[in-house]
C-alpha positions as semicolon CSV with decimal commas, in nm:
position;residue;x (nm);y (nm);z (nm)
1;M;0,000;0,000;0,000
2;R;0,136;0,338;-0,102
3;V;0,071;0,653;0,090
4;H;0,119;0,978;-0,094
5;I;0,187;1,284;0,116
6;D;0,091;1,599;-0,066
7;T;0,361;1,844;0,030
8;D;0,246;2,095;-0,233
9;N;-0,096;2,136;-0,072
10;A;0,033;2,383;0,187
11;G;0,184;2,595;-0,090
12;G;-0,140;2,576;-0,285
13;Q;-0,339;2,697;0,011
14;E;-0,096;2,985;0,059
15;R;-0,127;3,084;-0,306
16;R;-0,509;3,074;-0,284
17;R;-0,497;3,287;0,029
18;K;-0,277;3,545;-0,147
19;M;-0,502;3,549;-0,454
20;N;-0,812;3,592;-0,236
21;G;-0,641;3,881;-0,061
22;K;-0,557;4,046;-0,394
23;I;-0,911;4,000;-0,522
24;K;-1,061;4,139;-0,202
25;G;-0,824;4,435;-0,222
26;R;-0,931;4,509;-0,578
27;F;-1,298;4,494;-0,483
28;R;-1,240;4,728;-0,190
29;K;-1,051;4,969;-0,413
30;A;-1,326;4,960;-0,675
31;A;-1,593;5,016;-0,409
32;K;-1,414;5,326;-0,283
33;D;-1,359;5,466;-0,633
34;N;-1,640;5,711;-0,702
35;R;-1,524;5,878;-1,023
36;G;-1,808;5,732;-1,231
37;I;-2,088;5,815;-0,991
38;G;-2,166;6,147;-1,161
39;T;-2,237;5,973;-1,491
40;V;-2,451;5,707;-1,328
41;E;-2,648;5,969;-1,138
42;M;-2,711;6,169;-1,456
43;I;-2,834;5,859;-1,639
44;L;-3,067;5,769;-1,352
45;I;-3,208;6,123;-1,339
46;L;-3,271;6,117;-1,714
47;V;-3,443;5,778;-1,689
48;V;-3,671;5,906;-1,412
49;L;-3,755;6,223;-1,607
50;I;-3,836;6,027;-1,922
51;A;-4,054;5,788;-1,721
52;L;-4,242;6,081;-1,567
53;V;-4,298;6,236;-1,909
54;L;-4,432;5,909;-2,044
55;I;-4,660;5,855;-1,744
56;F;-4,804;6,208;-1,740
57;K;-4,794;6,273;-2,116
58;E;-5,166;6,341;-2,158
59;Q;-5,185;6,572;-1,856
60;M;-4,882;6,767;-1,976
61;I;-5,025;6,807;-2,327
62;S;-5,354;6,930;-2,179
63;L;-5,174;7,176;-1,951
64;V;-4,961;7,317;-2,234
65;N;-5,265;7,351;-2,461
66;N;-5,455;7,538;-2,187
67;I;-5,161;7,771;-2,132
68;F;-5,134;7,850;-2,504
69;Q;-5,509;7,905;-2,533
70;T;-5,493;8,149;-2,241
71;I;-5,197;8,329;-2,399
72;T;-5,376;8,350;-2,732
73;S;-5,699;8,482;-2,581
74;Q;-5,516;8,732;-2,357
75;S;-5,296;8,857;-2,642
76;G;-5,603;8,985;-2,828
77;K;-5,675;9,223;-2,538
78;V;-5,334;9,391;-2,563
């Protein structure tokens, strides 16, 4: 019966530990980096504004038409 002692296993575990540490460090660094937040915020604001316009489209058209009718009727008095 042969018994194989894996002497490389300890080195493999050490390498995995170092790689995990590097990966965790990169994730931490990326989480702290906030250079792209301005772009993301602008895109989210635009998405919300477009959604609001689509939801309230009919009400906005009615409001604008009423305003222009009022302007047109009031302009005749001037």
